[in-house]
Coordinates of C-alpha atoms in Angstrom, one line a residue:
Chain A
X1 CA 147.6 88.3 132.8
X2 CA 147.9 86.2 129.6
X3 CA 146.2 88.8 127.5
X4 CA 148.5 91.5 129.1
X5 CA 152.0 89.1 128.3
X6 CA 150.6 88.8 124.6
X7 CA 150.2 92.9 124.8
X8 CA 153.6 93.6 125.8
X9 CA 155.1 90.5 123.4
X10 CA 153.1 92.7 120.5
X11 CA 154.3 96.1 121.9
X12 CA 158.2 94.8 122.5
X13 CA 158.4 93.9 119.1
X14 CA 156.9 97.2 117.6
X15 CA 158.4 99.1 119.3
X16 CA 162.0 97.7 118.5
X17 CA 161.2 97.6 114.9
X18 CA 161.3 101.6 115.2
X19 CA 164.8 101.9 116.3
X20 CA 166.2 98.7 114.1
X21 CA 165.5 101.3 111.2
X22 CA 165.9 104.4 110.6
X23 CA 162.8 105.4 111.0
X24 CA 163.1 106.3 114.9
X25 CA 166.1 108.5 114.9
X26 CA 164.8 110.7 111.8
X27 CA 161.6 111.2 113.5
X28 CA 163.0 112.2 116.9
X29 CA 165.5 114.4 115.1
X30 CA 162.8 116.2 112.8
X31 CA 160.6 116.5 115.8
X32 CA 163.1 118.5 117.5
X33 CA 164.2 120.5 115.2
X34 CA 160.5 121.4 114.5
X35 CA 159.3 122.0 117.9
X36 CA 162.2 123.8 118.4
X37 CA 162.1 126.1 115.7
X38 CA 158.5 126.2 115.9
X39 CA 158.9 127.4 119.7
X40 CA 161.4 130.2 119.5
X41 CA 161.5 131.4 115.9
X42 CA 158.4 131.5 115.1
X43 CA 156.6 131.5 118.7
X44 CA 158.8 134.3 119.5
X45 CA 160.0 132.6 122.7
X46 CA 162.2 134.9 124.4
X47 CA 160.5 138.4 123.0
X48 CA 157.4 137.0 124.9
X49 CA 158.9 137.9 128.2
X50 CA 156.6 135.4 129.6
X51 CA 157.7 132.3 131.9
X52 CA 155.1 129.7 129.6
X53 CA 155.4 127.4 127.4
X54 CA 152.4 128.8 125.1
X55 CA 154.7 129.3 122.2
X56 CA 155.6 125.7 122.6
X57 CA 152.4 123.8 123.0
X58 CA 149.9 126.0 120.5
X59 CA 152.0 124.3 118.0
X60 CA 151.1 121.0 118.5
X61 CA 148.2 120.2 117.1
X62 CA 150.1 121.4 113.7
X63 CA 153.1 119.6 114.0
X64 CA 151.7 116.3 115.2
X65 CA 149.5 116.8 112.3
X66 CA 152.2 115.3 109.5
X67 CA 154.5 113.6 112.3
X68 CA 152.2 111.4 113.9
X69 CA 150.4 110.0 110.7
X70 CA 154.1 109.4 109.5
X71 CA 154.9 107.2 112.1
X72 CA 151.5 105.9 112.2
X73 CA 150.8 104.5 109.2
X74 CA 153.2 101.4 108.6
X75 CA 150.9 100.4 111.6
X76 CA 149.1 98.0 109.7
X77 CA 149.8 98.1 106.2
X78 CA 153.2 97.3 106.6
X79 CA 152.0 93.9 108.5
X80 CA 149.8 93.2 105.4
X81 CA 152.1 94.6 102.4
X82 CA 154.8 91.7 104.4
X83 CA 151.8 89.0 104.7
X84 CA 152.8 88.7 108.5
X85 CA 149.6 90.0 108.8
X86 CA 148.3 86.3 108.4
X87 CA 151.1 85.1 110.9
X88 CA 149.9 87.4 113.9
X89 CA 146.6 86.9 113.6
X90 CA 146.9 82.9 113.7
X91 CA 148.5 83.4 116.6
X92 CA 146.8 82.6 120.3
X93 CA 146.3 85.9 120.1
X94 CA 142.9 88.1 120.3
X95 CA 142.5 91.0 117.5
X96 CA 142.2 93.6 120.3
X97 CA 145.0 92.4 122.0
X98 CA 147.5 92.7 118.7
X99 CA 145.8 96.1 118.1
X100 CA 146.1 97.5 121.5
X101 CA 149.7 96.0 121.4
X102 CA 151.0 98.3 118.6
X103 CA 149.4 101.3 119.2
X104 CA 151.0 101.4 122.6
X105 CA 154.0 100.6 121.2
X106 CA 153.8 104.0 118.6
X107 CA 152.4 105.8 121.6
X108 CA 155.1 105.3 123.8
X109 CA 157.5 106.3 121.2
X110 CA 156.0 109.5 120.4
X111 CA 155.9 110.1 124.5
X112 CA 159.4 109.5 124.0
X113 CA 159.7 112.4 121.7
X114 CA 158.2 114.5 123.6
X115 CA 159.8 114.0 126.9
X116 CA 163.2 114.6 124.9
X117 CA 161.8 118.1 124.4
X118 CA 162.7 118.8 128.2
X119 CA 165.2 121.4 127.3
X120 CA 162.5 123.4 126.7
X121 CA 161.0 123.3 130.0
X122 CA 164.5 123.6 131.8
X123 CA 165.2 126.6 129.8
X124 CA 161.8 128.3 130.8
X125 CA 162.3 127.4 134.5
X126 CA 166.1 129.2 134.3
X127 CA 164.9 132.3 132.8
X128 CA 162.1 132.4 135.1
X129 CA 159.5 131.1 137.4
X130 CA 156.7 129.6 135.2
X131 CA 154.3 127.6 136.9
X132 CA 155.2 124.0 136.4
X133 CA 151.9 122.8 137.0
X134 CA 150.3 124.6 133.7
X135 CA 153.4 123.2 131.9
X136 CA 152.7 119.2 133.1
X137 CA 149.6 119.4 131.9
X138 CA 150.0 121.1 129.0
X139 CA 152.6 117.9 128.0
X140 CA 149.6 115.8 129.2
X141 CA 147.7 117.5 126.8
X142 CA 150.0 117.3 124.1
X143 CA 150.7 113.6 124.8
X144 CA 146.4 112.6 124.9
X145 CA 146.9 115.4 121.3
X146 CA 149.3 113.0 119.8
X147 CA 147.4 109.8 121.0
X148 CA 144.2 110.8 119.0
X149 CA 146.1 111.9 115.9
X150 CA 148.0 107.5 116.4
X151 CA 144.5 106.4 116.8
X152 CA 143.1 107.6 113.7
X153 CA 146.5 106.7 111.4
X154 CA 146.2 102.8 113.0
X155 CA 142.6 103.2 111.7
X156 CA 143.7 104.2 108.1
X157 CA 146.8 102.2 108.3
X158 CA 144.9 98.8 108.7
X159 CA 142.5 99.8 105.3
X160 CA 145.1 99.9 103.4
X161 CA 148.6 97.8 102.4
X162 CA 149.7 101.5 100.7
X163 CA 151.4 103.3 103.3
X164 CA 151.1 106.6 101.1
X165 CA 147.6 106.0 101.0
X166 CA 147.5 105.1 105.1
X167 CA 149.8 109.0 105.5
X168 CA 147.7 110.9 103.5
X169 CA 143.8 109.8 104.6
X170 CA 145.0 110.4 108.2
X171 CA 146.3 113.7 107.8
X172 CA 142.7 114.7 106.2
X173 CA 141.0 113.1 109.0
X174 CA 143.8 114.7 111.8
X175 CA 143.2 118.3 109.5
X176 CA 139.4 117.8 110.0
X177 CA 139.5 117.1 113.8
X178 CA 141.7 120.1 113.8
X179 CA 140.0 122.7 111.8
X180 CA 136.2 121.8 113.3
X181 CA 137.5 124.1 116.4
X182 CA 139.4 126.4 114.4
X183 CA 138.9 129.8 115.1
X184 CA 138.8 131.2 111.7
X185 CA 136.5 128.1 110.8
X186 CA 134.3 128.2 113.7
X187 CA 134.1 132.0 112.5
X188 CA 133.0 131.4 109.4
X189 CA 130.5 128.6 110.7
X190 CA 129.0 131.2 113.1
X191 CA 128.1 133.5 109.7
X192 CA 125.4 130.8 108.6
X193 CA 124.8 128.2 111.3
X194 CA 122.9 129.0 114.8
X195 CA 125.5 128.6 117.9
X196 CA 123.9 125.4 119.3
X197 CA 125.4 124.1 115.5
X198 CA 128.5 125.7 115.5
X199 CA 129.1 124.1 119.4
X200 CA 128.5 120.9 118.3
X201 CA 130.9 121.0 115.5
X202 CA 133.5 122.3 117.5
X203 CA 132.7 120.0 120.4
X204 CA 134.6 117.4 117.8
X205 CA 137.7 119.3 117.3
X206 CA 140.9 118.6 119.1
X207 CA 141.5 122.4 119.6
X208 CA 138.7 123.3 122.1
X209 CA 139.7 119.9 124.1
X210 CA 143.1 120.5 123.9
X211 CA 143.3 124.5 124.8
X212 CA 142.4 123.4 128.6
X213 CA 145.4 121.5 129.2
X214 CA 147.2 124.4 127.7
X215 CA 145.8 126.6 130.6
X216 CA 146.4 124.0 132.7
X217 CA 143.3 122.7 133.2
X218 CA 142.8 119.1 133.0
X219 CA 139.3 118.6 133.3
X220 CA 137.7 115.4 132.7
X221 CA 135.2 115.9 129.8
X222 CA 138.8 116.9 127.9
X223 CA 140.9 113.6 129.3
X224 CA 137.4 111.8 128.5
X225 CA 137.0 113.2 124.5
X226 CA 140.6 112.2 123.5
X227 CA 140.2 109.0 125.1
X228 CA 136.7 108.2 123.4
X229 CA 139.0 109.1 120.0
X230 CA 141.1 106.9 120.8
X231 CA 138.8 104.3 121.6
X232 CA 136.8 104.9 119.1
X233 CA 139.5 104.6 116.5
X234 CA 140.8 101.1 118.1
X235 CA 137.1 99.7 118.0
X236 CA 137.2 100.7 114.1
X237 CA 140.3 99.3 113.1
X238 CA 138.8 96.2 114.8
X239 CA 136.4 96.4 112.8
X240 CA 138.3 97.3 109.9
X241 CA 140.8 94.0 110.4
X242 CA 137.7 91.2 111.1
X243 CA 135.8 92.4 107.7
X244 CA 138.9 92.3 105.3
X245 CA 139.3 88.8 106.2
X246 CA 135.1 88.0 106.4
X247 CA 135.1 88.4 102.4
Chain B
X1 CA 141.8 65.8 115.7
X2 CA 141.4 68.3 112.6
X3 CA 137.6 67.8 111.4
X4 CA 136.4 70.1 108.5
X5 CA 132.4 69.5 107.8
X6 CA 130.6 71.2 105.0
X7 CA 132.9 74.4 104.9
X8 CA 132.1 77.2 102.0
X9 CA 133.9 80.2 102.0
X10 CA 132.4 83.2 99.4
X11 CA 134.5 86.0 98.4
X12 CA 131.3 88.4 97.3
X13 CA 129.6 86.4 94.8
X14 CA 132.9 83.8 94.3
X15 CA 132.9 81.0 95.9
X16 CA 137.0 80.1 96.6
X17 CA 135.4 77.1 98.5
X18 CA 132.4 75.3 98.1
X19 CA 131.3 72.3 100.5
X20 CA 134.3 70.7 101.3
X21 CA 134.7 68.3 104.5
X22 CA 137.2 65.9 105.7
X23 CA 138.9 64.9 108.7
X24 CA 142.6 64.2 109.4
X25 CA 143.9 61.8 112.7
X26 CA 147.0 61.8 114.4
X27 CA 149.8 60.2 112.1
X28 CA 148.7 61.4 109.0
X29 CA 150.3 63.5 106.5
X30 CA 146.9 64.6 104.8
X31 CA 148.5 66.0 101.0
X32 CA 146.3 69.2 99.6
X33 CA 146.7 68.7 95.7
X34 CA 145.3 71.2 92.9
X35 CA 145.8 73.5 90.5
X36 CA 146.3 77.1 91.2
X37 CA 143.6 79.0 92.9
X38 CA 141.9 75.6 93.9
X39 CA 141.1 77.0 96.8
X40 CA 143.7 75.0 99.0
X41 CA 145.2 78.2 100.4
X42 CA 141.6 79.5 101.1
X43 CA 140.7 76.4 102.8
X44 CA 143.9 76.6 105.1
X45 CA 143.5 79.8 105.9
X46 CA 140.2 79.0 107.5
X47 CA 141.3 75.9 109.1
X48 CA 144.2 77.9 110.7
X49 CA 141.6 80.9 112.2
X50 CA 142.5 83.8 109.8
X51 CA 139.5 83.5 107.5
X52 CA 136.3 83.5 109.2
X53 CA 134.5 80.5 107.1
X54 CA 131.4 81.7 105.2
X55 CA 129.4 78.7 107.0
X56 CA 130.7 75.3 107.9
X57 CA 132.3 74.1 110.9
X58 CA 136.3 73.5 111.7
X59 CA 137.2 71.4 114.9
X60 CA 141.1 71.1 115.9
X61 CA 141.7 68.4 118.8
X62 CA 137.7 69.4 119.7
X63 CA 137.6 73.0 120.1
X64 CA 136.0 74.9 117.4
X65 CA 137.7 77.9 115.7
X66 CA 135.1 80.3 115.5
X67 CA 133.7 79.5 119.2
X68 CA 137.1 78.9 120.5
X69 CA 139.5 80.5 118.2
X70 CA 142.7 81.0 121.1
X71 CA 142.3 76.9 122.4
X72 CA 142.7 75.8 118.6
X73 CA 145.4 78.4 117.4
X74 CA 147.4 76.9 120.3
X75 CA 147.4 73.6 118.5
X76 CA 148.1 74.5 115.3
X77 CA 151.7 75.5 113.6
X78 CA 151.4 77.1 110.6
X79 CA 153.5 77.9 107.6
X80 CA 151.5 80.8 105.7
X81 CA 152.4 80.8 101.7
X82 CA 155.3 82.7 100.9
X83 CA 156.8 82.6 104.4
X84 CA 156.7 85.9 105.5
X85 CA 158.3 87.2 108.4
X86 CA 159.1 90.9 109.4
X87 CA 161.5 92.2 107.3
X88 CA 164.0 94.2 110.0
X89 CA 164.4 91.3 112.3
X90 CA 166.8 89.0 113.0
X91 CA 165.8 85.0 112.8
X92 CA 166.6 85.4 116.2
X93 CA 164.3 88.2 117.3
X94 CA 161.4 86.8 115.4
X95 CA 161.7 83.2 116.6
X96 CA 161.9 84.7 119.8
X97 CA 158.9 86.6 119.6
X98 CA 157.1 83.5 117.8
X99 CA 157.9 81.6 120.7
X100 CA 156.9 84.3 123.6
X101 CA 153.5 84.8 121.6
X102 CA 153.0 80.5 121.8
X103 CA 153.5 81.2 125.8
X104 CA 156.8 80.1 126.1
X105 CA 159.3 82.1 128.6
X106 CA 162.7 81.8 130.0
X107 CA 164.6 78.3 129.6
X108 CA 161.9 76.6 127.7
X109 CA 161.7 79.6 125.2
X110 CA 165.2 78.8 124.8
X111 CA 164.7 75.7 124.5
X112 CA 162.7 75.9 121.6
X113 CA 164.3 77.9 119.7
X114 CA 167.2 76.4 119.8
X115 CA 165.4 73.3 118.9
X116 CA 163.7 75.2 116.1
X117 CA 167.0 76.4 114.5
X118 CA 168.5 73.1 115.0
X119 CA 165.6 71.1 113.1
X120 CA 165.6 74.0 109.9
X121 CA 169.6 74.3 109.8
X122 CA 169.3 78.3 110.8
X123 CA 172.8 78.2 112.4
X124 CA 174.6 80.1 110.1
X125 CA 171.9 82.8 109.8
X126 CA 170.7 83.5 113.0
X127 CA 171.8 87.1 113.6
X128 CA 171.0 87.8 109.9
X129 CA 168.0 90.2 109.6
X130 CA 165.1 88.4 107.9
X131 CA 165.5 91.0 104.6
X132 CA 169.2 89.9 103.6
X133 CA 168.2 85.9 103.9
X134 CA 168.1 84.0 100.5
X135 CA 164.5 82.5 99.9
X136 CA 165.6 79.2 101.2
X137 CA 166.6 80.5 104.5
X138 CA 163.5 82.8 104.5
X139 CA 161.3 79.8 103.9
X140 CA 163.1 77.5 106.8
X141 CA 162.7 80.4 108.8
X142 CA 159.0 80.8 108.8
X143 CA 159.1 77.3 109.0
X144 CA 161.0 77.1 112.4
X145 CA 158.3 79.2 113.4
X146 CA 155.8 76.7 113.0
X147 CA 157.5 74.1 114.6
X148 CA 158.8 76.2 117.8
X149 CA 156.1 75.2 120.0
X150 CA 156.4 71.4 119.3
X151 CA 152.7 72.0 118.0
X152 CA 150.2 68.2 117.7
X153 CA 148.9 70.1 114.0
X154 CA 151.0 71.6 111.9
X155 CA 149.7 73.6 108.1
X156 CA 151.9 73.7 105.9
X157 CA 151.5 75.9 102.6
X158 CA 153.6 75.0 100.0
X159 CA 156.5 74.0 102.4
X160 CA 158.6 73.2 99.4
X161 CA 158.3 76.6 97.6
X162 CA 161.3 78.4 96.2
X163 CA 164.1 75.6 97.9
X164 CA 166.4 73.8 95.7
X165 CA 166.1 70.1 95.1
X166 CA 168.7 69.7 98.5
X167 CA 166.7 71.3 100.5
X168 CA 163.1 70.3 99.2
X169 CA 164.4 66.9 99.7
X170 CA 165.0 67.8 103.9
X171 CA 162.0 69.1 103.9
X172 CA 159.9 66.4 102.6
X173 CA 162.2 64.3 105.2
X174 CA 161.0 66.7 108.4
X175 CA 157.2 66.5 107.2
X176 CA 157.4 62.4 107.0
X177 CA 159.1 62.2 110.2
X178 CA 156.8 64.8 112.0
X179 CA 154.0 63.1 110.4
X180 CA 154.7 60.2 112.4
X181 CA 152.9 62.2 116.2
X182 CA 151.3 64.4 114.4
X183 CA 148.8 65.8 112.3
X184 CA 150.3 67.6 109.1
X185 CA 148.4 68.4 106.4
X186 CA 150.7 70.6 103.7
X187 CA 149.5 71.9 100.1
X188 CA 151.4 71.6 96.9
X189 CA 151.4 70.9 93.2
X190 CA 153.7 68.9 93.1
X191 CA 153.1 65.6 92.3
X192 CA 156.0 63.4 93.3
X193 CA 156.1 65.3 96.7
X194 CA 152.6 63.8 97.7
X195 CA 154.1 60.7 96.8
X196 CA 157.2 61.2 98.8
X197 CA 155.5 62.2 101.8
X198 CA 152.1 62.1 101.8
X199 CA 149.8 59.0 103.6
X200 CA 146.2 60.5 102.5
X201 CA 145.8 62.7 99.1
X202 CA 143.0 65.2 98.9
X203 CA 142.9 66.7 95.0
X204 CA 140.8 70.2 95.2
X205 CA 139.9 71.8 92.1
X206 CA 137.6 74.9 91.7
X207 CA 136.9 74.8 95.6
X208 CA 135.7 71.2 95.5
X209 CA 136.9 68.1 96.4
X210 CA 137.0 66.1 93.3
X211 CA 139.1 63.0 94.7
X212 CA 140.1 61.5 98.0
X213 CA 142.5 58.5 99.1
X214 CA 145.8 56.8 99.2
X215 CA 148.4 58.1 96.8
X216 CA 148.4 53.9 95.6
X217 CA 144.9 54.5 95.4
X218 CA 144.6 57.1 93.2
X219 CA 147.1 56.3 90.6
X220 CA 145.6 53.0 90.8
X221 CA 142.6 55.2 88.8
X222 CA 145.1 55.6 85.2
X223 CA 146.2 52.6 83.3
X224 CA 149.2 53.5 83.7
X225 CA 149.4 54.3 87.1
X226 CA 151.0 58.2 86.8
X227 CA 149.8 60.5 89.4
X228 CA 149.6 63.0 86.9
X229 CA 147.5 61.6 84.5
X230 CA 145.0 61.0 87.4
X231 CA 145.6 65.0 88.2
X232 CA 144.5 65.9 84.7
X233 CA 141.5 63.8 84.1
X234 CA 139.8 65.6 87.4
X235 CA 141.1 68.7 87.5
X236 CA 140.3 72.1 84.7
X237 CA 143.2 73.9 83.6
X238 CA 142.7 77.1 84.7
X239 CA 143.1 78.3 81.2
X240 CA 139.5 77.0 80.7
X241 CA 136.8 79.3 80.9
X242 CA 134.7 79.0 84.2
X243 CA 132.3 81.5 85.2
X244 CA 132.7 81.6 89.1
X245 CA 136.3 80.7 90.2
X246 CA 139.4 82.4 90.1
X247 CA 142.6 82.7 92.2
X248 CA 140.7 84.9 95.1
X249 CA 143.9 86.9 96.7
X250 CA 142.1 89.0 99.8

């Protein structure tokens, strides 16, 4: 229970520090406006005729592909750039628990985000009768999406003290994840590379995992990869954090 | 209670500290003395759990900090150099969360800080966020932090950093009386501060201790019995050319 009251300490704070600045409210209100115009203008919501939220969820993996990063990466490197870094960690606290601790903290807040999209799924329901099954797990989907992309910008943020640095190496890293399922690229793959190759690639990207939830599958080899990335990512920023200090 | 044997730490091929061992007892205000990049920051750093020592072996009040890194944090309050403390805070929130993160809930977090502010004279900025405070009030703040959990070993870098003569003069005061239960050992360069304050005087220069005893003792060492003459007989300046050691910032 200890480790778990340390957790939510770590996480409280975080998590506050987002909405004592203003980085909170012009996130959420970016987001919106993205998803938003994302969904209807260039989704072609309503000329769809369809009761789904398809032209709200393909999306994703593009959006959340500058917006997580950008409130991902002062993660870490803002704890260094401040030197509290040193304060935490002499703390009777565990590594883990301080890592797991603020990336629950950014998670939550992007699940915040995208539960104030429900507009979206209100609006579909009044037009029409979609099935709201395929639309929970699509925002399942979306939510594991965006927990991946945190993953990978705590990873980068706790390399570096330069946030800039911290926004741009996860975006590349995000881009790759995305583009390793990419139809055009897995395309192109295909021209060169024998399927078994081109599967494996693709088994890394975010898009094959993620197109299941958007059917409204959620199968558990999908729930399983993001959560590996996720894992994975943590275990590395670990990693990152003991060997910076190890000299 | 703090027992440091034979630690080295090696930054790549620099060694920021080289074989250094001591050990501090209850009621001692154990002085860190040297010249800049010494090594005294280094050497705190691993005695307070952030730096993994290189080899050695650090004991706080008989746990050891690489076996048993949570048991001896708990002990220890620490003042990092510089003070920092997260910018969009208030002294409030962040002593708060200082003192949940020590364990301490409900009344007795209270309690504390209250006793905290109280101690550092935070009053009059307590619902100031941490980015609008003068240095002075930064510093005290970082150093209520150390004290919230009525800590038995408290490390002190630099305490006296960036405060006017006023308020060094109340902090040299606080270490002196805290000294009197408890282990402090703080780091400066300022001579007539280890006088003020200090019962034991440990001079580091170049990552080794070159010196070791009572402040009396030491100046006891020039003929005419200045501190600082003492200070510039053992240690470099660091405008000297050495091959090895240099101010290691990680």
């Amino acid at each position: 229970m200890n480790s778990w009251a340390n957790i939510r300490t770590i996480m409280k704070r975080e998590l506050a520090g987002y909405f004592t600045s203003p980085i909170a409210y012009v996130f959420l209100v970016i987001f919106l406006l993205l998803t938003g115009f994302f969904t209807f203008t260039i989704g072609n919501f309503f000329e769809r005729g369809e009761a789904s939220l398809v032209s709200f969820f393909t999306w994703h993996p593009w959006l959340y592909l500058f917006l997580v990063p950008a409130a991902g990466m002062r993660l870490w490197s803002e704890e260094r750039r401040l030197g509290t870094m040193e304060l935490l960690l002499t703390m009777p606290v565990t590594n883990w628990q301080a890592i797991v601790g603020k990336f629950l903290a950014s998670w939550l807040f992007l699940a915040l985000a995208l539960a104030l999209t429900f507009p979206v799924a209100i609006t579909v329901n009044y037009f029409g009768d979609p099935d709201n099954g395929v639309i929970f797990a699509g925002y399942v989907g979306s939510l594991m999406l965006a927990g991946s992309y945190l993953a990978v910008s705590c990873m980068t943020s706790a390399m570096t003290r330069n946030q800039v640095i911290s926004f741009i190496l996860s975006v590349m890293i995000c881009l790759f994840l995305i583009l390793a399922g990419y139809t055009p690229v897995t395309d192109l793959l295909s021209r060169f590379a024998s399927p078994v190759v081109v599967d494996i690639v693709a088994a890394f990207s975010v898009m094959t995992h993620f197109e299941g939830f958007q059917r409204g599958v959620l199968d558990t080899r999908d729930v399983a990869f993001f959560a590996s990335v996720i894992g994975f990512m943590l275990f590395v920023t670990g990693v990152i954090i003991r060997n910076q200090r190890a000299g | 209670m703090i027992n440091v044997e034979h630690l080295v730490k090696a930054f790549g091929p620099k060694l920021a500290v080289n074989d250094v061992s001591f050990s501090v007892e209850r009621g001692e205000v154990l002085g860190f003395l040297g010249p800049n990049g010494a090594g005294k920051s280094t050497t705190m750093r691993m005695i307070t759990g952030y730096y993994p020592p290189t080899s050695g072996r650090i004991t706080v009040g008989g746990h050891d900090m690489v076996e048993n890194p949570i048991a001896a944090k708990r002990l220890i309050g620490y003042l990092p150099e510089n003070a920092p403390g997260y910018a969009d805070m208030t002294v409030h929130g962040f002593l708060n969360f200082c003192a949940e993160l020590r364990g301490l809930q409900g009344d007795a977090r209270k309690r504390a800080v209250h006793r905290a502010v109280e101690l550092c004279f935070l009053e009059n900025v307590l619902y100031q966020s941490i980015d609008t405070l003068s240095k002075g009030y930064k510093h005290r703040t970082c150093l209520a932090q150390s004290l919230i959990h009525d800590p038995d070993v408290l490390i002190l870098d630099e305490p006296t950093d960036g405060l006017d003569p006023n308020q060094k003069h109340e902090v040299r005061g606080l270490i002196k009386r805290l000294g009197e239960s408890k282990v402090v050992i703080f780091s400066t360069h300022i001579l007539e501060e280890v006088e003020a304050a200090c019962s034991r005087v440990i001079i580091i220069d170049r990552g080794r201790i070159v010196a070791s005893g009572t402040p009396a003792e030491l100046k006891a060492r020039s003929p005419e019995g200045k501190l600082d003459e003492v200070f510039r007989a053992i240690t470099l300046p660091d405008t000297v050319k050495h091959d090895v050691h240099h101010e290691v910032h990680a």
